[in-house]
Amino acid sequence: MKHKTIKIITDHKQEVVAHAPIIISASRATDIPAFYADWFFDRLEKGYIRWHNPFNGKDSFVSFANTRFVVFWSKNPAPLIPHLHILRESRIGCYVQYTLNDYEKDGFESNVPALQHRIDTFKRLVDTLGEGSVVWRFDPLVLTDAVSEESLLEKIDNIAKYLCGHTEKLVFSFADIASYKKVGKNLIKAGIKYKEWDNESMLSFAKKLSKLNASWGLRLATCSESIALEQFNIEHNRCIDPELIARLAPTDAVLQNFLFNARTDGGQRKHCGCILSKDIGAYNTCPHGCAYCYANTTQYSALANYYRHNPNNDSIL
C-alpha cells in the first residue's frame, strides 16, 4: 500500500506532485507539538508541507488534502492544546503518544518541563480529547550504574498513581543503545555509564511490571521489541494503531475503509507494528536535549536547526 499522490500549487506558485496520506505522524523524528505546533497548524491551513528525506537528501511534498487523522508524538504537548479545536473543525481526528518519563534526577532529559507539570498536561489533554486519546509512554527504559530495574519500576509506579483513570495503556521499550552508535557516544560524552538490557533482565523487569499493573489495570505493550512477553500480559504495540483510530473516529467512512485495508508500514523498524502513515518530522530539530536520543546527531545541531527554523517556511528545516 502506498500513499496516493495529487498535484498541488506551492507557496512559490509552482505545480508539484505531493503525497496525500490519510494518516499523518507528527512525529517520530522530532517533537512537533512542543516546538513546532504553530508551524504545523499554519501549514495545515495552507494545505501542504515540504519534507526533507534524511536518507537521500531530497525534498518531497506532503499534502493534507486527504488527511483524516493525525498521531502526535511528544514529551511536552502543552502547546498543542490551544490548537486542537482546529482539528475538530476540520473533521480530522487525533490522539497523542505522550512520552512521560521520570529522569529528572538522572539528567537524561535536560530540557523537558518538571515532572508534575507534564503530569498536569497529561490530564489537561485527556480533558480536551477524552480518555483513550492520550497514550502513556515510558520510553525508553535506560539502565545505568545509577538507574536499576527497581528504580525504573519505582519511577513508573509513581507516575501511574497520577495517571490511573486518565489513560488506558502504558507503552515502553528497552533502550537498545548498541544499535545506535551515536547514542552510545553521546551517553559516554555525558558521563552516563549505561548498561545494555539482555533477555534475562527484560523478562525479570516484565514480570515485576506486570505484578505492579495489578493495581493500575492498564494495557501493557512494548514498542518495536522482538522479545515475547505475552506470559506477563504484555503485548506488542502498534503506535499507529488501526483499532484505536477506528474507535476514535467511528463515523468517518473514508478512514474506516482505509483502516479495513491497512497493512503494516514496511518502512519502519523490523518489529514495528504500525500501519501506513506519513511522518512529517525532521531529524536534528528537537531541542529537548535527551541524552539517549537517536534522532539528533548532537544537541548542538538540534539547537542550531531549531533557532534557524522559520515558522513561515513550508518545511521545518
PDB file of C-alpha atoms in Angstrom:
ATOM      1  CA  MET A   1       0.000   0.000   0.000  1.00  0.00           C
ATOM      2  CA  LYS A   2       1.333   3.426  -0.958  1.00  0.00           C
ATOM      3  CA  HIS A   3       0.173   6.965  -0.357  1.00  0.00           C
ATOM      4  CA  LYS A   4      -1.900   8.485  -3.121  1.00  0.00           C
ATOM      5  CA  THR A   5      -0.388  11.440  -4.936  1.00  0.00           C
ATOM      6  CA  ILE A   6      -2.001  14.651  -6.154  1.00  0.00           C
ATOM      7  CA  LYS A   7      -0.824  17.849  -7.810  1.00  0.00           C
ATOM      8  CA  ILE A   8      -0.609  20.956  -5.645  1.00  0.00           C
ATOM      9  CA  ILE A   9       0.494  24.576  -6.017  1.00  0.00           C
ATOM     10  CA  THR A  10       3.269  25.588  -3.624  1.00  0.00           C
ATOM     11  CA  ASP A  11       3.726  28.920  -1.839  1.00  0.00           C
ATOM     12  CA  HIS A  12       6.025  29.862  -4.720  1.00  0.00           C
ATOM     13  CA  LYS A  13       3.291  29.175  -7.305  1.00  0.00           C
ATOM     14  CA  GLN A  14       4.936  26.004  -8.593  1.00  0.00           C
ATOM     15  CA  GLU A  15       2.895  22.944  -9.523  1.00  0.00           C
ATOM     16  CA  VAL A  16       4.348  19.818  -7.912  1.00  0.00           C
ATOM     17  CA  VAL A  17       3.311  16.256  -7.153  1.00  0.00           C
ATOM     18  CA  ALA A  18       2.655  15.600  -3.468  1.00  0.00           C
ATOM     19  CA  HIS A  19       1.907  12.576  -1.328  1.00  0.00           C
ATOM     20  CA  ALA A  20      -1.615  12.797   0.053  1.00  0.00           C
ATOM     21  CA  PRO A  21      -1.728  10.427   3.063  1.00  0.00           C
ATOM     22  CA  ILE A  22      -4.793   9.514   5.081  1.00  0.00           C
ATOM     23  CA  ILE A  23      -2.832   9.379   8.361  1.00  0.00           C
ATOM     24  CA  ILE A  24      -0.106  11.829   9.387  1.00  0.00           C
ATOM     25  CA  SER A  25       2.544  11.022  12.009  1.00  0.00           C
ATOM     26  CA  ALA A  26       3.796  14.171  13.757  1.00  0.00           C
ATOM     27  CA  SER A  27       6.378  12.948  14.526  1.00  0.00           C
ATOM     28  CA  ARG A  28       8.797  10.170  15.382  1.00  0.00           C
ATOM     29  CA  ALA A  29      11.702  12.360  14.249  1.00  0.00           C
ATOM     30  CA  THR A  30      11.093  15.474  16.366  1.00  0.00           C
ATOM     31  CA  ASP A  31       8.689  16.936  18.916  1.00  0.00           C
ATOM     32  CA  ILE A  32       6.273  18.900  16.713  1.00  0.00           C
ATOM     33  CA  PRO A  33       3.704  19.592  19.500  1.00  0.00           C
ATOM     34  CA  ALA A  34       6.348  21.029  21.848  1.00  0.00           C
ATOM     35  CA  PHE A  35       8.338  23.150  19.402  1.00  0.00           C
ATOM     36  CA  TYR A  36       6.538  23.414  16.069  1.00  0.00           C
ATOM     37  CA  ALA A  37       2.809  23.443  16.863  1.00  0.00           C
ATOM     38  CA  ASP A  38       2.259  26.929  15.403  1.00  0.00           C
ATOM     39  CA  TRP A  39       4.123  25.909  12.251  1.00  0.00           C
ATOM     40  CA  PHE A  40       2.122  22.674  11.914  1.00  0.00           C
ATOM     41  CA  PHE A  41      -1.284  24.338  12.124  1.00  0.00           C
ATOM     42  CA  ASP A  42      -0.216  27.120   9.793  1.00  0.00           C
ATOM     43  CA  ARG A  43       0.839  24.500   7.253  1.00  0.00           C
ATOM     44  CA  LEU A  44      -2.394  22.583   7.810  1.00  0.00           C
ATOM     45  CA  GLU A  45      -4.282  25.719   6.816  1.00  0.00           C
ATOM     46  CA  LYS A  46      -2.031  26.226   3.780  1.00  0.00           C
ATOM     47  CA  GLY A  47      -2.541  22.626   2.737  1.00  0.00           C
ATOM     48  CA  TYR A  48       0.886  21.068   2.481  1.00  0.00           C
ATOM     49  CA  ILE A  49       4.429  20.778   3.842  1.00  0.00           C
ATOM     50  CA  ARG A  50       7.816  20.242   2.235  1.00  0.00           C
ATOM     51  CA  TRP A  51       9.562  17.225   3.735  1.00  0.00           C
ATOM     52  CA  HIS A  52      13.297  16.586   3.678  1.00  0.00           C
ATOM     53  CA  ASN A  53      14.301  12.937   3.326  1.00  0.00           C
ATOM     54  CA  PRO A  54      17.256  12.397   5.702  1.00  0.00           C
ATOM     55  CA  PHE A  55      18.440   9.301   3.848  1.00  0.00           C
ATOM     56  CA  ASN A  56      18.698  10.547   0.266  1.00  0.00           C
ATOM     57  CA  GLY A  57      18.833  14.292   0.966  1.00  0.00           C
ATOM     58  CA  LYS A  58      15.916  15.053  -1.355  1.00  0.00           C
ATOM     59  CA  ASP A  59      12.821  17.150  -0.696  1.00  0.00           C
ATOM     60  CA  SER A  60       9.293  15.992  -1.418  1.00  0.00           C
ATOM     61  CA  PHE A  61       5.843  17.398  -0.710  1.00  0.00           C
ATOM     62  CA  VAL A  62       3.061  16.164   1.564  1.00  0.00           C
ATOM     63  CA  SER A  63      -0.492  17.398   1.047  1.00  0.00           C
ATOM     64  CA  PHE A  64      -3.137  17.474   3.779  1.00  0.00           C
ATOM     65  CA  ALA A  65      -5.942  17.211   1.213  1.00  0.00           C
ATOM     66  CA  ASN A  66      -6.822  13.624   2.154  1.00  0.00           C
ATOM     67  CA  THR A  67      -5.768  13.699   5.808  1.00  0.00           C
ATOM     68  CA  ARG A  68      -8.358  12.241   8.179  1.00  0.00           C
ATOM     69  CA  PHE A  69      -6.233  11.513  11.256  1.00  0.00           C
ATOM     70  CA  VAL A  70      -3.046  12.724  12.976  1.00  0.00           C
ATOM     71  CA  VAL A  71      -0.965  10.825  15.523  1.00  0.00           C
ATOM     72  CA  PHE A  72       1.122  13.232  17.588  1.00  0.00           C
ATOM     73  CA  TRP A  73       4.270  12.227  19.495  1.00  0.00           C
ATOM     74  CA  SER A  74       5.519  14.462  22.296  1.00  0.00           C
ATOM     75  CA  LYS A  75       7.210  14.909  25.650  1.00  0.00           C
ATOM     76  CA  ASN A  76       5.535  18.270  26.184  1.00  0.00           C
ATOM     77  CA  PRO A  77       2.292  18.589  24.209  1.00  0.00           C
ATOM     78  CA  ALA A  78       1.023  21.602  26.178  1.00  0.00           C
ATOM     79  CA  PRO A  79       1.490  23.971  23.165  1.00  0.00           C
ATOM     80  CA  LEU A  80      -0.781  21.664  21.168  1.00  0.00           C
ATOM     81  CA  ILE A  81      -3.839  22.174  23.350  1.00  0.00           C
ATOM     82  CA  PRO A  82      -4.885  25.661  22.121  1.00  0.00           C
ATOM     83  CA  HIS A  83      -4.866  24.390  18.516  1.00  0.00           C
ATOM     84  CA  LEU A  84      -6.894  21.202  18.903  1.00  0.00           C
ATOM     85  CA  HIS A  85     -10.176  22.905  18.047  1.00  0.00           C
ATOM     86  CA  ILE A  86      -8.821  23.408  14.517  1.00  0.00           C
ATOM     87  CA  LEU A  87      -8.656  19.655  14.031  1.00  0.00           C
ATOM     88  CA  ARG A  88     -12.203  19.226  15.307  1.00  0.00           C
ATOM     89  CA  GLU A  89     -13.446  21.966  12.975  1.00  0.00           C
ATOM     90  CA  SER A  90     -11.572  20.325  10.088  1.00  0.00           C
ATOM     91  CA  ARG A  91     -13.044  16.906  10.992  1.00  0.00           C
ATOM     92  CA  ILE A  92      -9.591  15.455  11.474  1.00  0.00           C
ATOM     93  CA  GLY A  93      -9.188  13.035  14.359  1.00  0.00           C
ATOM     94  CA  CYS A  94      -6.107  12.641  16.517  1.00  0.00           C
ATOM     95  CA  TYR A  95      -4.511  11.032  19.502  1.00  0.00           C
ATOM     96  CA  VAL A  96      -1.249  11.730  21.336  1.00  0.00           C
ATOM     97  CA  GLN A  97       1.611   9.361  22.074  1.00  0.00           C
ATOM     98  CA  TYR A  98       2.797  11.106  25.234  1.00  0.00           C
ATOM     99  CA  THR A  99       6.268  10.124  26.446  1.00  0.00           C
ATOM    100  CA  LEU A 100       6.123  10.844  30.159  1.00  0.00           C
ATOM    101  CA  ASN A 101       9.326   9.609  31.801  1.00  0.00           C
ATOM    102  CA  ASP A 102      10.835  10.426  35.173  1.00  0.00           C
ATOM    103  CA  TYR A 103      14.538  11.015  34.619  1.00  0.00           C
ATOM    104  CA  GLU A 104      14.600  14.347  36.484  1.00  0.00           C
ATOM    105  CA  LYS A 105      17.357  13.335  38.885  1.00  0.00           C
ATOM    106  CA  ASP A 106      19.302  11.396  36.258  1.00  0.00           C
ATOM    107  CA  GLY A 107      19.991  14.175  33.779  1.00  0.00           C
ATOM    108  CA  PHE A 108      18.734  12.266  30.732  1.00  0.00           C
ATOM    109  CA  GLU A 109      16.160  14.863  29.632  1.00  0.00           C
ATOM    110  CA  SER A 110      17.697  18.248  30.280  1.00  0.00           C
ATOM    111  CA  ASN A 111      15.070  20.496  28.678  1.00  0.00           C
ATOM    112  CA  VAL A 112      11.705  18.910  29.407  1.00  0.00           C
ATOM    113  CA  PRO A 113       9.371  20.633  31.900  1.00  0.00           C
ATOM    114  CA  ALA A 114       9.145  19.498  35.511  1.00  0.00           C
ATOM    115  CA  LEU A 115       7.507  16.117  36.066  1.00  0.00           C
ATOM    116  CA  GLN A 116       4.424  17.482  37.855  1.00  0.00           C
ATOM    117  CA  HIS A 117       3.871  19.988  35.048  1.00  0.00           C
ATOM    118  CA  ARG A 118       3.978  17.157  32.499  1.00  0.00           C
ATOM    119  CA  ILE A 119       1.539  15.084  34.556  1.00  0.00           C
ATOM    120  CA  ASP A 120      -0.831  18.054  34.738  1.00  0.00           C
ATOM    121  CA  THR A 121      -0.528  18.495  30.954  1.00  0.00           C
ATOM    122  CA  PHE A 122      -1.436  14.842  30.508  1.00  0.00           C
ATOM    123  CA  LYS A 123      -4.648  15.345  32.458  1.00  0.00           C
ATOM    124  CA  ARG A 124      -5.477  18.545  30.556  1.00  0.00           C
ATOM    125  CA  LEU A 125      -5.054  16.695  27.278  1.00  0.00           C
ATOM    126  CA  VAL A 126      -7.374  13.929  28.441  1.00  0.00           C
ATOM    127  CA  ASP A 127      -9.950  16.537  29.476  1.00  0.00           C
ATOM    128  CA  THR A 128      -9.753  18.005  25.966  1.00  0.00           C
ATOM    129  CA  LEU A 129      -9.522  14.857  23.840  1.00  0.00           C
ATOM    130  CA  GLY A 130     -11.088  12.175  26.038  1.00  0.00           C
ATOM    131  CA  GLU A 131      -9.696   9.049  27.676  1.00  0.00           C
ATOM    132  CA  GLY A 132      -8.079   6.732  25.161  1.00  0.00           C
ATOM    133  CA  SER A 133      -6.827   9.657  23.105  1.00  0.00           C
ATOM    134  CA  VAL A 134      -3.662  10.072  25.204  1.00  0.00           C
ATOM    135  CA  VAL A 135      -1.349   7.052  25.352  1.00  0.00           C
ATOM    136  CA  TRP A 136       1.262   6.978  28.109  1.00  0.00           C
ATOM    137  CA  ARG A 137       4.773   6.001  27.067  1.00  0.00           C
ATOM    138  CA  PHE A 138       7.671   5.436  29.456  1.00  0.00           C
ATOM    139  CA  ASP A 139      10.192   5.193  26.686  1.00  0.00           C
ATOM    140  CA  PRO A 140      12.980   4.204  26.616  1.00  0.00           C
ATOM    141  CA  LEU A 141      13.862   2.317  29.762  1.00  0.00           C
ATOM    142  CA  VAL A 142      17.520   3.194  30.370  1.00  0.00           C
ATOM    143  CA  LEU A 143      19.756   1.175  32.673  1.00  0.00           C
ATOM    144  CA  THR A 144      22.900   2.758  34.110  1.00  0.00           C
ATOM    145  CA  ASP A 145      25.180   2.278  37.078  1.00  0.00           C
ATOM    146  CA  ALA A 146      22.768   4.587  38.964  1.00  0.00           C
ATOM    147  CA  VAL A 147      19.418   3.537  37.431  1.00  0.00           C
ATOM    148  CA  SER A 148      18.413  -0.038  38.187  1.00  0.00           C
ATOM    149  CA  GLU A 149      15.415  -2.177  37.300  1.00  0.00           C
ATOM    150  CA  GLU A 150      13.977  -1.447  40.731  1.00  0.00           C
ATOM    151  CA  SER A 151      14.370   2.317  40.446  1.00  0.00           C
ATOM    152  CA  LEU A 152      12.731   2.268  36.991  1.00  0.00           C
ATOM    153  CA  LEU A 153       9.798   0.350  38.438  1.00  0.00           C
ATOM    154  CA  GLU A 154       9.518   2.901  41.247  1.00  0.00           C
ATOM    155  CA  LYS A 155       9.507   5.750  38.730  1.00  0.00           C
ATOM    156  CA  ILE A 156       6.762   4.107  36.677  1.00  0.00           C
ATOM    157  CA  ASP A 157       4.710   3.262  39.743  1.00  0.00           C
ATOM    158  CA  ASN A 158       4.891   6.863  40.939  1.00  0.00           C
ATOM    159  CA  ILE A 159       3.593   8.238  37.644  1.00  0.00           C
ATOM    160  CA  ALA A 160       0.962   5.510  37.264  1.00  0.00           C
ATOM    161  CA  LYS A 161      -0.663   6.569  40.537  1.00  0.00           C
ATOM    162  CA  TYR A 162      -1.331  10.001  38.996  1.00  0.00           C
ATOM    163  CA  LEU A 163      -2.467   8.693  35.610  1.00  0.00           C
ATOM    164  CA  CYS A 164      -4.830   5.922  36.676  1.00  0.00           C
ATOM    165  CA  GLY A 165      -8.267   6.883  35.375  1.00  0.00           C
ATOM    166  CA  HIS A 166      -6.720   9.120  32.721  1.00  0.00           C
ATOM    167  CA  THR A 167      -5.189   6.564  30.356  1.00  0.00           C
ATOM    168  CA  GLU A 168      -5.774   3.027  29.183  1.00  0.00           C
ATOM    169  CA  LYS A 169      -2.314   1.890  28.187  1.00  0.00           C
ATOM    170  CA  LEU A 170       1.373   2.035  29.086  1.00  0.00           C
ATOM    171  CA  VAL A 171       3.842   1.563  26.227  1.00  0.00           C
ATOM    172  CA  PHE A 172       7.540   1.035  26.907  1.00  0.00           C
ATOM    173  CA  SER A 173      10.734  -0.086  25.227  1.00  0.00           C
ATOM    174  CA  PHE A 174      14.128  -1.253  26.419  1.00  0.00           C
ATOM    175  CA  ALA A 175      16.927   1.106  25.379  1.00  0.00           C
ATOM    176  CA  ASP A 176      18.937  -0.683  22.680  1.00  0.00           C
ATOM    177  CA  ILE A 177      21.994   1.519  22.721  1.00  0.00           C
ATOM    178  CA  ALA A 178      24.223  -0.921  20.824  1.00  0.00           C
ATOM    179  CA  SER A 179      22.086  -0.415  17.711  1.00  0.00           C
ATOM    180  CA  TYR A 180      22.671   3.358  17.726  1.00  0.00           C
ATOM    181  CA  LYS A 181      26.408   4.101  17.904  1.00  0.00           C
ATOM    182  CA  LYS A 182      25.906   7.868  18.113  1.00  0.00           C
ATOM    183  CA  VAL A 183      23.650   7.371  21.169  1.00  0.00           C
ATOM    184  CA  GLY A 184      26.338   5.387  22.931  1.00  0.00           C
ATOM    185  CA  LYS A 185      28.925   8.061  22.111  1.00  0.00           C
ATOM    186  CA  ASN A 186      26.656  10.836  23.383  1.00  0.00           C
ATOM    187  CA  LEU A 187      25.946   8.980  26.632  1.00  0.00           C
ATOM    188  CA  ILE A 188      29.639   8.368  27.237  1.00  0.00           C
ATOM    189  CA  LYS A 189      30.371  12.022  26.470  1.00  0.00           C
ATOM    190  CA  ALA A 190      27.727  12.995  29.042  1.00  0.00           C
ATOM    191  CA  GLY A 191      29.382  10.770  31.633  1.00  0.00           C
ATOM    192  CA  ILE A 192      26.480   8.290  31.750  1.00  0.00           C
ATOM    193  CA  LYS A 193      27.633   4.716  32.358  1.00  0.00           C
ATOM    194  CA  TYR A 194      24.863   2.845  30.598  1.00  0.00           C
ATOM    195  CA  LYS A 195      24.111  -0.856  30.647  1.00  0.00           C
ATOM    196  CA  GLU A 196      22.515  -2.943  27.914  1.00  0.00           C
ATOM    197  CA  TRP A 197      19.384  -4.976  28.567  1.00  0.00           C
ATOM    198  CA  ASP A 198      19.584  -8.721  27.975  1.00  0.00           C
ATOM    199  CA  ASN A 199      16.800 -11.310  27.780  1.00  0.00           C
ATOM    200  CA  GLU A 200      17.107 -12.212  31.446  1.00  0.00           C
ATOM    201  CA  SER A 201      16.812  -8.618  32.655  1.00  0.00           C
ATOM    202  CA  MET A 202      13.952  -7.857  30.243  1.00  0.00           C
ATOM    203  CA  LEU A 203      11.986 -10.889  31.443  1.00  0.00           C
ATOM    204  CA  SER A 204      12.676 -10.006  35.075  1.00  0.00           C
ATOM    205  CA  PHE A 205      11.514  -6.428  34.545  1.00  0.00           C
ATOM    206  CA  ALA A 206       8.390  -7.505  32.652  1.00  0.00           C
ATOM    207  CA  LYS A 207       7.370  -9.906  35.422  1.00  0.00           C
ATOM    208  CA  LYS A 208       7.688  -7.190  38.082  1.00  0.00           C
ATOM    209  CA  LEU A 209       5.926  -4.591  35.941  1.00  0.00           C
ATOM    210  CA  SER A 210       3.021  -6.949  35.332  1.00  0.00           C
ATOM    211  CA  LYS A 211       2.705  -7.511  39.080  1.00  0.00           C
ATOM    212  CA  LEU A 212       2.566  -3.752  39.697  1.00  0.00           C
ATOM    213  CA  ASN A 213      -0.053  -3.401  36.992  1.00  0.00           C
ATOM    214  CA  ALA A 214      -2.480  -5.437  39.065  1.00  0.00           C
ATOM    215  CA  SER A 215      -3.267  -2.194  40.911  1.00  0.00           C
ATOM    216  CA  TRP A 216      -3.281   0.041  37.795  1.00  0.00           C
ATOM    217  CA  GLY A 217      -5.332  -2.058  35.395  1.00  0.00           C
ATOM    218  CA  LEU A 218      -3.584  -0.723  32.274  1.00  0.00           C
ATOM    219  CA  ARG A 219      -2.884  -2.474  29.000  1.00  0.00           C
ATOM    220  CA  LEU A 220       0.869  -3.018  28.820  1.00  0.00           C
ATOM    221  CA  ALA A 221       2.689  -3.053  25.494  1.00  0.00           C
ATOM    222  CA  THR A 222       6.223  -2.898  24.118  1.00  0.00           C
ATOM    223  CA  CYS A 223       7.289  -0.730  21.175  1.00  0.00           C
ATOM    224  CA  SER A 224       9.345  -2.408  18.415  1.00  0.00           C
ATOM    225  CA  GLU A 225      10.631  -5.172  20.683  1.00  0.00           C
ATOM    226  CA  SER A 226      11.297  -8.704  19.435  1.00  0.00           C
ATOM    227  CA  ILE A 227      11.041 -10.332  22.856  1.00  0.00           C
ATOM    228  CA  ALA A 228       7.729 -12.099  23.571  1.00  0.00           C
ATOM    229  CA  LEU A 229       6.205 -11.047  26.906  1.00  0.00           C
ATOM    230  CA  GLU A 230       2.662 -12.349  26.479  1.00  0.00           C
ATOM    231  CA  GLN A 231       3.126 -14.599  29.531  1.00  0.00           C
ATOM    232  CA  PHE A 232       3.084 -11.369  31.552  1.00  0.00           C
ATOM    233  CA  ASN A 233       0.065  -9.964  29.677  1.00  0.00           C
ATOM    234  CA  ILE A 234       2.314  -7.571  27.752  1.00  0.00           C
ATOM    235  CA  GLU A 235       1.505  -7.222  24.054  1.00  0.00           C
ATOM    236  CA  HIS A 236       3.367  -5.856  21.039  1.00  0.00           C
ATOM    237  CA  ASN A 237       2.190  -2.306  20.430  1.00  0.00           C
ATOM    238  CA  ARG A 238       1.022  -0.641  17.229  1.00  0.00           C
ATOM    239  CA  CYS A 239       1.716   3.033  17.829  1.00  0.00           C
ATOM    240  CA  ILE A 240      -0.129   3.963  14.626  1.00  0.00           C
ATOM    241  CA  ASP A 241      -2.964   1.738  15.780  1.00  0.00           C
ATOM    242  CA  PRO A 242      -5.879   0.887  13.450  1.00  0.00           C
ATOM    243  CA  GLU A 243      -8.074  -0.370  16.300  1.00  0.00           C
ATOM    244  CA  LEU A 244      -7.667   2.795  18.357  1.00  0.00           C
ATOM    245  CA  ILE A 245      -8.120   5.062  15.327  1.00  0.00           C
ATOM    246  CA  ALA A 246     -11.268   3.181  14.318  1.00  0.00           C
ATOM    247  CA  ARG A 247     -12.669   3.564  17.835  1.00  0.00           C
ATOM    248  CA  LEU A 248     -11.919   7.278  17.994  1.00  0.00           C
ATOM    249  CA  ALA A 249     -13.348   8.063  14.541  1.00  0.00           C
ATOM    250  CA  PRO A 250     -16.286   5.654  14.176  1.00  0.00           C
ATOM    251  CA  THR A 251     -18.327   7.774  11.747  1.00  0.00           C
ATOM    252  CA  ASP A 252     -15.574   8.579   9.236  1.00  0.00           C
ATOM    253  CA  ALA A 253     -16.395   6.169   6.408  1.00  0.00           C
ATOM    254  CA  VAL A 254     -13.331   7.055   4.322  1.00  0.00           C
ATOM    255  CA  LEU A 255     -10.998   6.494   7.251  1.00  0.00           C
ATOM    256  CA  GLN A 256     -12.746   3.304   8.295  1.00  0.00           C
ATOM    257  CA  ASN A 257     -12.374   1.899   4.780  1.00  0.00           C
ATOM    258  CA  PHE A 258      -8.670   2.778   4.801  1.00  0.00           C
ATOM    259  CA  LEU A 259      -8.213   1.070   8.164  1.00  0.00           C
ATOM    260  CA  PHE A 260     -10.034  -2.055   6.986  1.00  0.00           C
ATOM    261  CA  ASN A 261      -7.496  -2.453   4.197  1.00  0.00           C
ATOM    262  CA  ALA A 262      -4.442  -1.141   6.080  1.00  0.00           C
ATOM    263  CA  ARG A 263      -1.214  -3.074   6.199  1.00  0.00           C
ATOM    264  CA  THR A 264       1.869  -2.780   8.401  1.00  0.00           C
ATOM    265  CA  ASP A 265       4.174   0.056   7.366  1.00  0.00           C
ATOM    266  CA  GLY A 266       7.159  -1.635   5.742  1.00  0.00           C
ATOM    267  CA  GLY A 267       9.277   1.495   6.082  1.00  0.00           C
ATOM    268  CA  GLN A 268       9.566   1.178   9.867  1.00  0.00           C
ATOM    269  CA  ARG A 269      11.811  -0.944  12.084  1.00  0.00           C
ATOM    270  CA  LYS A 270      11.651  -4.727  11.828  1.00  0.00           C
ATOM    271  CA  HIS A 271       9.405  -5.304  14.847  1.00  0.00           C
ATOM    272  CA  CYS A 272       7.234  -2.193  14.428  1.00  0.00           C
ATOM    273  CA  GLY A 273       3.528  -2.951  14.133  1.00  0.00           C
ATOM    274  CA  CYS A 274       2.386   0.480  12.908  1.00  0.00           C
ATOM    275  CA  ILE A 275       0.129   0.773   9.889  1.00  0.00           C
ATOM    276  CA  LEU A 276       0.945   3.088   6.992  1.00  0.00           C
ATOM    277  CA  SER A 277       1.228   6.786   7.803  1.00  0.00           C
ATOM    278  CA  LYS A 278       3.390   9.645   6.624  1.00  0.00           C
ATOM    279  CA  ASP A 279       5.835  11.075   9.136  1.00  0.00           C
ATOM    280  CA  ILE A 280       6.425  14.787   8.528  1.00  0.00           C
ATOM    281  CA  GLY A 281       9.173  15.455  11.071  1.00  0.00           C
ATOM    282  CA  ALA A 282      12.862  16.166  10.592  1.00  0.00           C
ATOM    283  CA  TYR A 283      15.879  14.769  12.406  1.00  0.00           C
ATOM    284  CA  ASN A 284      18.243  17.125  14.252  1.00  0.00           C
ATOM    285  CA  THR A 285      15.482  19.592  15.136  1.00  0.00           C
ATOM    286  CA  CYS A 286      14.379  18.659  18.677  1.00  0.00           C
ATOM    287  CA  PRO A 287      15.944  20.786  21.457  1.00  0.00           C
ATOM    288  CA  HIS A 288      14.727  18.660  24.381  1.00  0.00           C
ATOM    289  CA  GLY A 289      18.341  17.569  24.774  1.00  0.00           C
ATOM    290  CA  CYS A 290      17.656  13.956  25.758  1.00  0.00           C
ATOM    291  CA  ALA A 291      20.915  12.108  26.281  1.00  0.00           C
ATOM    292  CA  TYR A 292      19.610   8.872  24.741  1.00  0.00           C
ATOM    293  CA  CYS A 293      18.080  10.493  21.622  1.00  0.00           C
ATOM    294  CA  TYR A 294      18.635   8.670  18.314  1.00  0.00           C
ATOM    295  CA  ALA A 295      17.033  11.450  16.224  1.00  0.00           C
ATOM    296  CA  ASN A 296      19.712  14.071  16.912  1.00  0.00           C
ATOM    297  CA  THR A 297      23.338  13.728  15.897  1.00  0.00           C
ATOM    298  CA  THR A 298      24.256  16.161  18.679  1.00  0.00           C
ATOM    299  CA  GLN A 299      22.342  18.531  20.946  1.00  0.00           C
ATOM    300  CA  TYR A 300      24.200  21.418  19.302  1.00  0.00           C
ATOM    301  CA  SER A 301      22.994  20.536  15.807  1.00  0.00           C
ATOM    302  CA  ALA A 302      19.402  20.216  17.014  1.00  0.00           C
ATOM    303  CA  LEU A 303      19.504  23.576  18.785  1.00  0.00           C
ATOM    304  CA  ALA A 304      21.111  25.255  15.785  1.00  0.00           C
ATOM    305  CA  ASN A 305      18.358  23.975  13.475  1.00  0.00           C
ATOM    306  CA  TYR A 306      15.665  24.957  15.955  1.00  0.00           C
ATOM    307  CA  TYR A 307      16.945  28.539  16.169  1.00  0.00           C
ATOM    308  CA  ARG A 308      17.149  28.709  12.371  1.00  0.00           C
ATOM    309  CA  HIS A 309      13.563  27.493  11.998  1.00  0.00           C
ATOM    310  CA  ASN A 310      11.306  29.910  10.138  1.00  0.00           C
ATOM    311  CA  PRO A 311       7.641  29.397  11.161  1.00  0.00           C
ATOM    312  CA  ASN A 312       6.561  30.868   7.816  1.00  0.00           C
ATOM    313  CA  ASN A 313       8.542  28.315   5.818  1.00  0.00           C
ATOM    314  CA  ASP A 314       6.902  25.250   4.257  1.00  0.00           C
ATOM    315  CA  SER A 315       9.494  22.985   5.910  1.00  0.00           C
ATOM    316  CA  ILE A 316      10.700  22.549   9.478  1.00  0.00           C
ATOM    317  CA  LEU A 317      14.285  22.819   8.244  1.00  0.00           C
TER     318      LEU A 317
END
